[in-house]
Amino acid sequence: RVRDVSCINNTGVVAIEECSGSAPDALEPCRPQPCSQGQYSATSWGACSATCDTGTRTRQLMCTDDQANTYPLETCGGEPPVTTEQCATVPCDSTDVVEVQVMRSALFVPPEVPVLESAYPSFAKAIAKTIEADASSVDILGVESVPVDGRRLSLTPRRLASFQQRIDFELILQDSDAGGESAAADRASSSMAAFSAAKFVDNLRTSLTEDGQNEIAEGISD
C-alpha cells in the first residue's frame, strides 16, 4: 500500500528536499504472508519406528481445497497438524514381556458427522465399547473422506454429500491368561464382524457427552 509524503512549512507545501531528517516510508507491504488457498489435511499415521521402549511414527501433510486441488503447504491457512508423535511400546528391558497383536481396521461414518482430531479419544472409546474391547486398546490413526466410487481423497473442511468418512484405527490385543493372544484376536474379529452401526452411534453420543464434546454430539443424527 502507498501514501503521499509531503514537506510542509509555514507557507504551505514545499519541495521534499527542503525537509530535514528522514522522510516517512511512502510504501509498505500490507499482506506479508502468502494467500491461503486451502486447508491442512493429514494422512493416517505410519508404523511405529520401534518394537520396544519408545519409538516415533509420522504422517504426511497436504494442503487441499474442497475440489481436491492441491497447493504448496506454505500457502495453507490455519495451524498445521502435528506430523510426528511418540508411540508407546513395551520396555525393552522388561522381565514381564507381554505379547501383543495389532489389528488394523476401519469404520465408515456419514459426511455430516464432524470427526475432529480433538474428539479422537471419544471415537476410540465408542469403538471400544461397541466391540466390547478395552478403551485403551483402540488408537485412532486418522480420517479420510472416501467418495462413493472408491477414489480416495484427504479430508477437507467441506465434505461433499457423495462422500463417506473412513476412520482408520488400531486394536492392540494383549496376551491374557484366558486363552492368550489368539483368543483375544478371535474375540475381536468376532466383535468386528457383528459391529452395529446403530450401537456405535449411541455409544459415540455418550462418549462425546462424557468428554465435554456436546456440540459434536448434538450434530450426530440417527
mmCIF file of C-alpha atoms in Angstrom:
data_model
loop_
_atom_site.group_PDB
_atom_site.id
_atom_site.type_symbol
_atom_site.label_atom_id
_atom_site.label_comp_id
_atom_site.label_asym_id
_atom_site.label_seq_id
_atom_site.Cartn_x
_atom_site.Cartn_y
_atom_site.Cartn_z
ATOM 1 C CA ARG A 1 0.000 0.000 0.000
ATOM 2 C CA VAL A 2 1.176 3.586 -0.639
ATOM 3 C CA ARG A 3 0.682 7.006 0.866
ATOM 4 C CA ASP A 4 1.703 10.549 -0.084
ATOM 5 C CA VAL A 5 4.651 12.079 1.779
ATOM 6 C CA SER A 6 4.883 15.893 1.666
ATOM 7 C CA CYS A 7 7.129 18.598 3.082
ATOM 8 C CA ILE A 8 5.204 21.484 4.677
ATOM 9 C CA ASN A 9 6.443 24.726 6.255
ATOM 10 C CA ASN A 10 4.620 27.860 7.408
ATOM 11 C CA THR A 11 3.968 28.874 3.811
ATOM 12 C CA GLY A 12 2.476 25.554 2.751
ATOM 13 C CA VAL A 13 3.757 22.565 0.738
ATOM 14 C CA VAL A 14 7.351 22.887 -0.470
ATOM 15 C CA ALA A 15 9.825 20.609 -2.235
ATOM 16 C CA ILE A 16 10.560 17.398 -0.314
ATOM 17 C CA GLU A 17 14.283 18.247 -0.356
ATOM 18 C CA GLU A 18 13.660 21.220 1.929
ATOM 19 C CA CYS A 19 12.611 18.986 4.807
ATOM 20 C CA SER A 20 15.236 17.808 7.311
ATOM 21 C CA GLY A 21 15.507 14.314 8.746
ATOM 22 C CA SER A 22 14.382 11.040 7.242
ATOM 23 C CA ALA A 23 11.152 11.027 5.299
ATOM 24 C CA PRO A 24 8.437 8.526 6.401
ATOM 25 C CA ASP A 25 8.006 5.472 4.207
ATOM 26 C CA ALA A 26 5.660 6.041 1.301
ATOM 27 C CA LEU A 27 5.341 2.306 0.526
ATOM 28 C CA GLU A 28 4.884 -0.714 2.797
ATOM 29 C CA PRO A 29 3.686 -4.317 2.390
ATOM 30 C CA CYS A 30 0.112 -4.906 3.532
ATOM 31 C CA ARG A 31 -0.014 -8.689 3.048
ATOM 32 C CA PRO A 32 3.353 -10.097 4.139
ATOM 33 C CA GLN A 33 2.038 -13.687 4.341
ATOM 34 C CA PRO A 34 1.149 -15.885 1.331
ATOM 35 C CA CYS A 35 -2.536 -16.019 0.449
ATOM 36 C CA SER A 36 -4.261 -19.080 1.898
ATOM 37 C CA GLN A 37 -5.521 -21.379 -0.851
ATOM 38 C CA GLY A 38 -6.587 -24.459 1.069
ATOM 39 C CA GLN A 39 -6.718 -26.242 4.406
ATOM 40 C CA TYR A 40 -4.339 -28.715 6.010
ATOM 41 C CA SER A 41 -5.179 -32.414 5.951
ATOM 42 C CA ALA A 42 -3.107 -35.357 7.120
ATOM 43 C CA THR A 43 -2.693 -38.977 6.100
ATOM 44 C CA SER A 44 -3.046 -41.865 8.543
ATOM 45 C CA TRP A 45 -0.179 -42.491 10.957
ATOM 46 C CA GLY A 46 2.607 -44.758 9.748
ATOM 47 C CA ALA A 47 4.068 -47.699 11.664
ATOM 48 C CA CYS A 48 5.993 -47.174 14.898
ATOM 49 C CA SER A 49 9.778 -46.995 14.450
ATOM 50 C CA ALA A 50 10.476 -49.285 17.424
ATOM 51 C CA THR A 51 9.174 -52.581 18.755
ATOM 52 C CA CYS A 52 10.086 -51.801 22.362
ATOM 53 C CA ASP A 53 10.815 -48.759 24.514
ATOM 54 C CA THR A 54 9.596 -45.545 22.839
ATOM 55 C CA GLY A 55 9.535 -45.027 19.093
ATOM 56 C CA THR A 56 8.043 -42.453 16.789
ATOM 57 C CA ARG A 57 5.568 -42.539 13.972
ATOM 58 C CA THR A 58 4.911 -39.966 11.295
ATOM 59 C CA ARG A 59 2.270 -38.875 8.820
ATOM 60 C CA GLN A 60 2.225 -36.655 5.761
ATOM 61 C CA LEU A 61 0.605 -33.237 5.463
ATOM 62 C CA MET A 62 -1.236 -31.963 2.414
ATOM 63 C CA CYS A 63 -2.911 -28.691 1.517
ATOM 64 C CA THR A 64 -6.183 -29.202 -0.370
ATOM 65 C CA ASP A 65 -9.466 -27.459 -1.083
ATOM 66 C CA ASP A 66 -12.969 -28.891 -1.319
ATOM 67 C CA GLN A 67 -12.458 -29.645 -5.020
ATOM 68 C CA ALA A 68 -9.454 -31.916 -4.328
ATOM 69 C CA ASN A 69 -6.987 -29.355 -5.709
ATOM 70 C CA THR A 70 -3.590 -29.457 -4.001
ATOM 71 C CA TYR A 71 -1.396 -26.466 -3.118
ATOM 72 C CA PRO A 72 2.057 -25.892 -1.610
ATOM 73 C CA LEU A 73 1.990 -26.309 2.169
ATOM 74 C CA GLU A 74 3.231 -22.755 2.719
ATOM 75 C CA THR A 75 0.008 -21.398 1.178
ATOM 76 C CA CYS A 76 -2.250 -23.332 3.559
ATOM 77 C CA GLY A 77 -4.227 -21.481 6.208
ATOM 78 C CA GLY A 78 -4.531 -22.317 9.878
ATOM 79 C CA GLU A 79 -2.275 -24.248 12.255
ATOM 80 C CA PRO A 80 -0.751 -27.398 10.707
ATOM 81 C CA PRO A 81 -1.456 -30.719 12.462
ATOM 82 C CA VAL A 82 1.499 -32.455 14.102
ATOM 83 C CA THR A 83 3.363 -34.865 11.811
ATOM 84 C CA THR A 84 5.425 -36.788 14.390
ATOM 85 C CA GLU A 85 4.429 -38.341 17.685
ATOM 86 C CA GLN A 86 5.727 -40.890 20.134
ATOM 87 C CA CYS A 87 4.262 -44.372 20.102
ATOM 88 C CA ALA A 88 4.155 -46.252 23.390
ATOM 89 C CA THR A 89 5.695 -49.740 23.385
ATOM 90 C CA VAL A 90 6.773 -52.381 25.882
ATOM 91 C CA PRO A 91 10.066 -51.567 27.691
ATOM 92 C CA CYS A 92 12.974 -53.425 26.095
ATOM 93 C CA ASP A 93 14.433 -54.410 29.483
ATOM 94 C CA SER A 94 11.128 -55.565 30.925
ATOM 95 C CA THR A 95 11.166 -59.019 32.539
ATOM 96 C CA ASP A 96 7.390 -59.190 32.249
ATOM 97 C CA VAL A 97 7.074 -59.063 28.461
ATOM 98 C CA VAL A 98 3.518 -59.061 27.154
ATOM 99 C CA GLU A 99 2.849 -60.448 23.700
ATOM 100 C CA VAL A 100 0.666 -58.150 21.655
ATOM 101 C CA GLN A 101 -1.057 -58.357 18.324
ATOM 102 C CA VAL A 102 -2.122 -55.263 16.417
ATOM 103 C CA MET A 103 -5.183 -55.400 14.197
ATOM 104 C CA ARG A 104 -5.902 -52.535 11.806
ATOM 105 C CA SER A 105 -9.466 -51.881 10.783
ATOM 106 C CA ALA A 106 -11.764 -49.066 9.710
ATOM 107 C CA LEU A 107 -15.355 -47.956 10.027
ATOM 108 C CA PHE A 108 -17.347 -45.574 7.877
ATOM 109 C CA VAL A 109 -19.499 -42.701 9.105
ATOM 110 C CA PRO A 110 -21.676 -40.226 7.166
ATOM 111 C CA PRO A 111 -20.045 -36.996 5.956
ATOM 112 C CA GLU A 112 -22.116 -34.847 8.322
ATOM 113 C CA VAL A 113 -20.510 -36.417 11.413
ATOM 114 C CA PRO A 114 -17.765 -33.936 12.479
ATOM 115 C CA VAL A 115 -14.724 -36.153 13.092
ATOM 116 C CA LEU A 116 -12.345 -33.634 14.681
ATOM 117 C CA GLU A 117 -8.895 -34.604 15.942
ATOM 118 C CA SER A 118 -9.791 -33.210 19.372
ATOM 119 C CA ALA A 119 -12.589 -35.805 19.560
ATOM 120 C CA TYR A 120 -10.439 -38.835 18.621
ATOM 121 C CA PRO A 121 -10.412 -40.123 22.244
ATOM 122 C CA SER A 122 -14.226 -40.086 22.290
ATOM 123 C CA PHE A 123 -14.379 -42.005 18.995
ATOM 124 C CA ALA A 124 -11.848 -44.543 20.351
ATOM 125 C CA LYS A 125 -13.988 -45.076 23.472
ATOM 126 C CA ALA A 126 -17.131 -45.535 21.359
ATOM 127 C CA ILE A 127 -15.417 -48.073 19.076
ATOM 128 C CA ALA A 128 -14.054 -49.991 22.069
ATOM 129 C CA LYS A 129 -17.451 -50.098 23.768
ATOM 130 C CA THR A 130 -19.175 -51.244 20.571
ATOM 131 C CA ILE A 131 -16.772 -54.161 20.004
ATOM 132 C CA GLU A 132 -16.531 -54.855 23.766
ATOM 133 C CA ALA A 133 -12.821 -54.089 23.991
ATOM 134 C CA ASP A 134 -10.792 -52.109 26.490
ATOM 135 C CA ALA A 135 -10.830 -48.380 25.690
ATOM 136 C CA SER A 136 -7.033 -48.151 25.971
ATOM 137 C CA SER A 137 -6.632 -50.801 23.250
ATOM 138 C CA VAL A 138 -8.104 -48.608 20.471
ATOM 139 C CA ASP A 139 -5.956 -45.983 18.765
ATOM 140 C CA ILE A 140 -7.402 -43.689 16.080
ATOM 141 C CA LEU A 141 -4.895 -43.421 13.214
ATOM 142 C CA GLY A 142 -6.662 -40.827 11.082
ATOM 143 C CA VAL A 143 -9.682 -39.953 8.977
ATOM 144 C CA GLU A 144 -10.092 -39.860 5.215
ATOM 145 C CA SER A 145 -13.019 -38.797 3.071
ATOM 146 C CA VAL A 146 -13.821 -41.547 0.591
ATOM 147 C CA PRO A 147 -16.139 -40.899 -2.388
ATOM 148 C CA VAL A 148 -18.800 -43.431 -3.264
ATOM 149 C CA ASP A 149 -16.872 -44.529 -6.353
ATOM 150 C CA GLY A 150 -13.933 -45.571 -4.172
ATOM 151 C CA ARG A 151 -11.499 -42.844 -5.251
ATOM 152 C CA ARG A 152 -9.550 -41.672 -2.184
ATOM 153 C CA LEU A 153 -9.323 -38.048 -1.131
ATOM 154 C CA SER A 154 -7.973 -36.477 2.038
ATOM 155 C CA LEU A 155 -10.495 -34.998 4.439
ATOM 156 C CA THR A 156 -11.228 -31.304 3.846
ATOM 157 C CA PRO A 157 -13.282 -28.837 5.894
ATOM 158 C CA ARG A 158 -16.235 -29.008 3.493
ATOM 159 C CA ARG A 159 -17.460 -32.518 2.836
ATOM 160 C CA LEU A 160 -19.321 -33.388 -0.349
ATOM 161 C CA ALA A 161 -22.649 -35.208 0.001
ATOM 162 C CA SER A 162 -21.433 -38.178 -2.056
ATOM 163 C CA PHE A 163 -18.564 -38.827 0.369
ATOM 164 C CA GLN A 164 -18.365 -41.015 3.426
ATOM 165 C CA GLN A 165 -15.695 -40.740 6.091
ATOM 166 C CA ARG A 166 -13.399 -43.654 6.844
ATOM 167 C CA ILE A 167 -11.971 -43.768 10.362
ATOM 168 C CA ASP A 168 -8.808 -45.894 10.461
ATOM 169 C CA PHE A 169 -7.925 -47.366 13.847
ATOM 170 C CA GLU A 170 -5.687 -49.933 15.504
ATOM 171 C CA LEU A 171 -6.819 -52.514 18.016
ATOM 172 C CA ILE A 172 -3.955 -53.623 20.291
ATOM 173 C CA LEU A 173 -4.605 -57.109 21.654
ATOM 174 C CA GLN A 174 -2.584 -58.265 24.642
ATOM 175 C CA ASP A 175 -1.923 -61.817 25.688
ATOM 176 C CA SER A 176 -4.111 -62.956 28.565
ATOM 177 C CA ASP A 177 -4.392 -65.941 30.888
ATOM 178 C CA ALA A 178 -7.726 -66.899 29.344
ATOM 179 C CA GLY A 179 -6.668 -68.317 26.014
ATOM 180 C CA GLY A 180 -3.802 -65.994 25.129
ATOM 181 C CA GLU A 181 -3.316 -63.715 22.164
ATOM 182 C CA SER A 182 -5.135 -65.875 19.620
ATOM 183 C CA ALA A 183 -8.251 -65.992 21.784
ATOM 184 C CA ALA A 184 -8.186 -62.192 22.098
ATOM 185 C CA ALA A 185 -7.823 -61.887 18.335
ATOM 186 C CA ASP A 186 -10.709 -64.294 17.767
ATOM 187 C CA ARG A 187 -12.930 -62.312 20.117
ATOM 188 C CA ALA A 188 -12.014 -59.038 18.416
ATOM 189 C CA SER A 189 -12.614 -60.463 14.937
ATOM 190 C CA SER A 190 -15.985 -61.790 16.033
ATOM 191 C CA SER A 191 -16.936 -58.417 17.549
ATOM 192 C CA MET A 192 -15.889 -56.540 14.415
ATOM 193 C CA ALA A 193 -17.935 -58.919 12.242
ATOM 194 C CA ALA A 194 -21.001 -58.184 14.364
ATOM 195 C CA PHE A 195 -20.321 -54.445 14.512
ATOM 196 C CA SER A 196 -23.581 -52.493 14.903
ATOM 197 C CA ALA A 197 -23.677 -49.016 13.363
ATOM 198 C CA ALA A 198 -26.690 -48.045 15.482
ATOM 199 C CA LYS A 199 -24.962 -49.192 18.664
ATOM 200 C CA PHE A 200 -21.819 -47.277 17.685
ATOM 201 C CA VAL A 201 -23.813 -44.047 17.167
ATOM 202 C CA ASP A 202 -25.384 -44.397 20.627
ATOM 203 C CA ASN A 203 -22.009 -45.112 22.211
ATOM 204 C CA LEU A 204 -20.443 -42.209 20.330
ATOM 205 C CA ARG A 205 -23.021 -39.726 21.595
ATOM 206 C CA THR A 206 -22.450 -40.956 25.150
ATOM 207 C CA SER A 207 -18.645 -40.758 24.856
ATOM 208 C CA LEU A 208 -18.720 -37.271 23.329
ATOM 209 C CA THR A 209 -21.062 -36.005 26.036
ATOM 210 C CA GLU A 210 -18.918 -37.528 28.798
ATOM 211 C CA ASP A 211 -15.828 -35.863 27.295
ATOM 212 C CA GLY A 212 -17.464 -32.437 27.035
ATOM 213 C CA GLN A 213 -17.811 -32.552 23.224
ATOM 214 C CA ASN A 214 -21.514 -31.643 23.400
ATOM 215 C CA GLU A 215 -21.574 -29.607 20.185
ATOM 216 C CA ILE A 216 -20.324 -32.566 18.164
ATOM 217 C CA ALA A 217 -22.682 -34.967 19.949
ATOM 218 C CA GLU A 218 -25.695 -32.778 19.149
ATOM 219 C CA GLY A 219 -24.747 -32.754 15.440
ATOM 220 C CA ILE A 220 -24.975 -36.538 15.093
ATOM 221 C CA SER A 221 -28.267 -37.838 13.762
ATOM 222 C CA ASP A 222 -29.544 -41.418 13.856
#
